[in-house]
């Protein structure tokens, strides 16, 4: 038997965006534990905005498990928060609201800033560094500094070793700003992995005295870019059947549900989705082929392939909850009749 360090990780009840929480328990297993072998656990919900003081226990239900490359015999356990009965999802549990669909695929592009001493990493104490331009996908000390790439590389390695399906990384438009992309098949997979990747990033940067700033417009109304988390999505029907008629009905449903989407696409999005800097205004839905100024960008390949493939919703921001985003996207898709459902 080996003593494993199980890090149970969950989302707290803070609004408008939940924070990651985690605590460790040690348990013995013959070999690396499977999800089924991991027990329910509890925590004090009154300390996380998830319960009143008197009956404050909440239940942690393991839903995804990853090896923790940074710890000897380490296990990362993503959990859903449940009520004391262990079966009813807590009201803060957005993951439980995602429709189960193995055919739904998501790719999230998480942008973020490194922050140190209250400003983006690499910014001088007063004023600004030289303007945006060379930083995006840049190389060299004057563009990326002396430590950001080390962290980004270490984070990439941690994620790949833990089985998180990173698809790529790049330096972004603002100084101190970076991106990683995660893709997953199954309606909850990519969202689980984005939260776990965020956890690994935040834990990694502790020792550097650096924080991750996920706010979508941390530098306010300036000429400095904000951060998004574009949500690329497809379903089996979109990939295999699709068609112009279905696509147009789908876009009409996205337009009709604009408010529901914006409400879960991250706070303060009106500061970012202004209609400038390759964004669409937050309160007006649009779509366009290869259009980075639209709410939804339709890849060239989608049109060439008879309206089949994936679409990119460019509105979700860096601070959004990928669970809530995936949930809303699938809810809207489910409202649109398919040929099969229309015939039924
Ligand atoms: P860009 O920065 O040009 O928007 P990225 O390469 O950063 O493009 O991101 C594209 C994302 O689209 C990736 O996360 C990728 O996994 C995702 N993606 C590609 N094909 C599909 C698909 N069929 N369904 C869902 N997501 C997809
Ligand atoms: Mn990208
Ligand atoms: Mn980007
Ligand atoms: Mn994108």
PDB file of N, CA and C in Angstrom, residues 174-213:
ATOM      1  N   UNK A 174      -0.596  42.163 -24.943  1.00  0.00           N
ATOM      2  CA  UNK A 174      -0.091  43.086 -23.918  1.00  0.00           C
ATOM      3  C   UNK A 174       1.155  42.517 -23.258  1.00  0.00           C
ATOM      4  N   UNK A 175       1.998  43.383 -22.744  1.00  0.00           N
ATOM      5  CA  UNK A 175       3.171  42.896 -22.006  1.00  0.00           C
ATOM      6  C   UNK A 175       2.705  42.205 -20.728  1.00  0.00           C
ATOM      7  N   UNK A 176       3.247  41.027 -20.465  1.00  0.00           N
ATOM      8  CA  UNK A 176       2.851  40.280 -19.275  1.00  0.00           C
ATOM      9  C   UNK A 176       1.626  39.414 -19.480  1.00  0.00           C
ATOM     10  N   UNK A 177       1.103  39.382 -20.721  1.00  0.00           N
ATOM     11  CA  UNK A 177      -0.132  38.628 -21.006  1.00  0.00           C
ATOM     12  C   UNK A 177       0.169  37.382 -21.828  1.00  0.00           C
ATOM     13  N   UNK A 178      -0.439  36.265 -21.462  1.00  0.00           N
ATOM     14  CA  UNK A 178      -0.197  34.983 -22.123  1.00  0.00           C
ATOM     15  C   UNK A 178      -1.508  34.249 -22.362  1.00  0.00           C
ATOM     16  N   UNK A 179      -1.416  33.178 -23.126  1.00  0.00           N
ATOM     17  CA  UNK A 179      -2.603  32.347 -23.410  1.00  0.00           C
ATOM     18  C   UNK A 179      -2.226  30.879 -23.436  1.00  0.00           C
ATOM     19  N   UNK A 180      -3.159  30.041 -22.979  1.00  0.00           N
ATOM     20  CA  UNK A 180      -3.055  28.601 -23.277  1.00  0.00           C
ATOM     21  C   UNK A 180      -4.399  28.122 -23.814  1.00  0.00           C
ATOM     22  N   UNK A 181      -4.367  27.070 -24.623  1.00  0.00           N
ATOM     23  CA  UNK A 181      -5.582  26.493 -25.196  1.00  0.00           C
ATOM     24  C   UNK A 181      -5.750  25.064 -24.717  1.00  0.00           C
ATOM     25  N   UNK A 182      -6.982  24.735 -24.356  1.00  0.00           N
ATOM     26  CA  UNK A 182      -7.309  23.379 -23.906  1.00  0.00           C
ATOM     27  C   UNK A 182      -8.507  22.879 -24.693  1.00  0.00           C
ATOM     28  N   UNK A 183      -8.393  21.675 -25.200  1.00  0.00           N
ATOM     29  CA  UNK A 183      -9.463  21.059 -25.987  1.00  0.00           C
ATOM     30  C   UNK A 183      -9.897  19.756 -25.334  1.00  0.00           C
ATOM     31  N   UNK A 184     -11.200  19.480 -25.341  1.00  0.00           N
ATOM     32  CA  UNK A 184     -11.679  18.221 -24.767  1.00  0.00           C
ATOM     33  C   UNK A 184     -12.933  17.712 -25.447  1.00  0.00           C
ATOM     34  N   UNK A 185     -13.015  16.404 -25.583  1.00  0.00           N
ATOM     35  CA  UNK A 185     -14.205  15.750 -26.143  1.00  0.00           C
ATOM     36  C   UNK A 185     -15.080  15.267 -25.002  1.00  0.00           C
ATOM     37  N   UNK A 186     -16.360  15.634 -25.042  1.00  0.00           N
ATOM     38  CA  UNK A 186     -17.277  15.375 -23.922  1.00  0.00           C
ATOM     39  C   UNK A 186     -17.627  16.728 -23.315  1.00  0.00           C
ATOM     40  N   UNK A 187     -18.874  16.905 -22.891  1.00  0.00           N
ATOM     41  CA  UNK A 187     -19.352  18.253 -22.551  1.00  0.00           C
ATOM     42  C   UNK A 187     -18.653  18.882 -21.350  1.00  0.00           C
ATOM     43  N   UNK A 188     -18.044  18.076 -20.472  1.00  0.00           N
ATOM     44  CA  UNK A 188     -17.448  18.649 -19.251  1.00  0.00           C
ATOM     45  C   UNK A 188     -15.916  18.608 -19.232  1.00  0.00           C
ATOM     46  N   UNK A 189     -15.330  17.897 -20.197  1.00  0.00           N
ATOM     47  CA  UNK A 189     -13.902  17.582 -20.112  1.00  0.00           C
ATOM     48  C   UNK A 189     -13.006  18.815 -20.190  1.00  0.00           C
ATOM     49  N   UNK A 190     -13.215  19.644 -21.206  1.00  0.00           N
ATOM     50  CA  UNK A 190     -12.335  20.815 -21.348  1.00  0.00           C
ATOM     51  C   UNK A 190     -12.532  21.773 -20.175  1.00  0.00           C
ATOM     52  N   UNK A 191     -13.769  21.919 -19.730  1.00  0.00           N
ATOM     53  CA  UNK A 191     -14.034  22.827 -18.608  1.00  0.00           C
ATOM     54  C   UNK A 191     -13.339  22.339 -17.337  1.00  0.00           C
ATOM     55  N   UNK A 192     -13.395  21.042 -17.073  1.00  0.00           N
ATOM     56  CA  UNK A 192     -12.652  20.489 -15.923  1.00  0.00           C
ATOM     57  C   UNK A 192     -11.169  20.829 -16.037  1.00  0.00           C
ATOM     58  N   UNK A 193     -10.654  20.657 -17.259  1.00  0.00           N
ATOM     59  CA  UNK A 193      -9.206  20.828 -17.432  1.00  0.00           C
ATOM     60  C   UNK A 193      -8.788  22.292 -17.381  1.00  0.00           C
ATOM     61  N   UNK A 194      -9.663  23.209 -17.807  1.00  0.00           N
ATOM     62  CA  UNK A 194      -9.341  24.632 -17.667  1.00  0.00           C
ATOM     63  C   UNK A 194      -9.238  24.989 -16.180  1.00  0.00           C
ATOM     64  N   UNK A 195     -10.197  24.513 -15.385  1.00  0.00           N
ATOM     65  CA  UNK A 195     -10.114  24.817 -13.951  1.00  0.00           C
ATOM     66  C   UNK A 195      -8.861  24.200 -13.324  1.00  0.00           C
ATOM     67  N   UNK A 196      -8.534  22.967 -13.742  1.00  0.00           N
ATOM     68  CA  UNK A 196      -7.344  22.326 -13.165  1.00  0.00           C
ATOM     69  C   UNK A 196      -6.073  23.040 -13.630  1.00  0.00           C
ATOM     70  N   UNK A 197      -6.042  23.482 -14.867  1.00  0.00           N
ATOM     71  CA  UNK A 197      -4.878  24.227 -15.378  1.00  0.00           C
ATOM     72  C   UNK A 197      -4.738  25.568 -14.655  1.00  0.00           C
ATOM     73  N   UNK A 198      -5.869  26.211 -14.375  1.00  0.00           N
ATOM     74  CA  UNK A 198      -5.819  27.452 -13.589  1.00  0.00           C
ATOM     75  C   UNK A 198      -5.247  27.163 -12.205  1.00  0.00           C
ATOM     76  N   UNK A 199      -5.703  26.080 -11.610  1.00  0.00           N
ATOM     77  CA  UNK A 199      -5.197  25.707 -10.280  1.00  0.00           C
ATOM     78  C   UNK A 199      -3.675  25.523 -10.309  1.00  0.00           C
ATOM     79  N   UNK A 200      -3.207  24.762 -11.297  1.00  0.00           N
ATOM     80  CA  UNK A 200      -1.759  24.497 -11.382  1.00  0.00           C
ATOM     81  C   UNK A 200      -0.974  25.780 -11.624  1.00  0.00           C
ATOM     82  N   UNK A 201      -1.534  26.686 -12.405  1.00  0.00           N
ATOM     83  CA  UNK A 201      -0.858  27.955 -12.690  1.00  0.00           C
ATOM     84  C   UNK A 201      -0.771  28.816 -11.422  1.00  0.00           C
ATOM     85  N   UNK A 202      -1.873  28.905 -10.715  1.00  0.00           N
ATOM     86  CA  UNK A 202      -1.878  29.730  -9.500  1.00  0.00           C
ATOM     87  C   UNK A 202      -0.962  29.145  -8.419  1.00  0.00           C
ATOM     88  N   UNK A 203      -0.954  27.829  -8.321  1.00  0.00           N
ATOM     89  CA  UNK A 203      -0.089  27.198  -7.317  1.00  0.00           C
ATOM     90  C   UNK A 203       1.377  27.363  -7.688  1.00  0.00           C
ATOM     91  N   UNK A 204       1.664  27.234  -8.990  1.00  0.00           N
ATOM     92  CA  UNK A 204       3.042  27.347  -9.456  1.00  0.00           C
ATOM     93  C   UNK A 204       3.618  28.742  -9.203  1.00  0.00           C
ATOM     94  N   UNK A 205       2.809  29.773  -9.435  1.00  0.00           N
ATOM     95  CA  UNK A 205       3.339  31.140  -9.368  1.00  0.00           C
ATOM     96  C   UNK A 205       3.486  31.655  -7.935  1.00  0.00           C
ATOM     97  N   UNK A 206       2.980  30.886  -6.944  1.00  0.00           N
ATOM     98  CA  UNK A 206       3.152  31.306  -5.536  1.00  0.00           C
ATOM     99  C   UNK A 206       4.623  31.570  -5.229  1.00  0.00           C
ATOM    100  N   UNK A 207       5.474  30.628  -5.647  1.00  0.00           N
ATOM    101  CA  UNK A 207       6.888  30.719  -5.258  1.00  0.00           C
ATOM    102  C   UNK A 207       7.629  31.843  -5.983  1.00  0.00           C
ATOM    103  N   UNK A 208       7.004  32.377  -7.044  1.00  0.00           N
ATOM    104  CA  UNK A 208       7.617  33.496  -7.765  1.00  0.00           C
ATOM    105  C   UNK A 208       7.135  34.851  -7.234  1.00  0.00           C
ATOM    106  N   UNK A 209       6.197  34.804  -6.269  1.00  0.00           N
ATOM    107  CA  UNK A 209       5.615  36.066  -5.792  1.00  0.00           C
ATOM    108  C   UNK A 209       4.797  36.748  -6.869  1.00  0.00           C
ATOM    109  N   UNK A 210       4.209  35.917  -7.742  1.00  0.00           N
ATOM    110  CA  UNK A 210       3.426  36.436  -8.879  1.00  0.00           C
ATOM    111  C   UNK A 210       2.001  35.908  -8.770  1.00  0.00           C
ATOM    112  N   UNK A 211       1.021  36.757  -9.092  1.00  0.00           N
ATOM    113  CA  UNK A 211      -0.372  36.318  -9.139  1.00  0.00           C
ATOM    114  C   UNK A 211      -0.852  36.283 -10.575  1.00  0.00           C
ATOM    115  N   UNK A 212      -1.960  35.543 -10.779  1.00  0.00           N
ATOM    116  CA  UNK A 212      -2.595  35.522 -12.096  1.00  0.00           C
ATOM    117  C   UNK A 212      -3.776  36.483 -12.040  1.00  0.00           C
ATOM    118  N   UNK A 213      -3.798  37.430 -12.954  1.00  0.00           N
ATOM    119  CA  UNK A 213      -4.916  38.376 -13.045  1.00  0.00           C
ATOM    120  C   UNK A 213      -5.797  37.931 -14.210  1.00  0.00           C
TER     121      UNK A 213
END
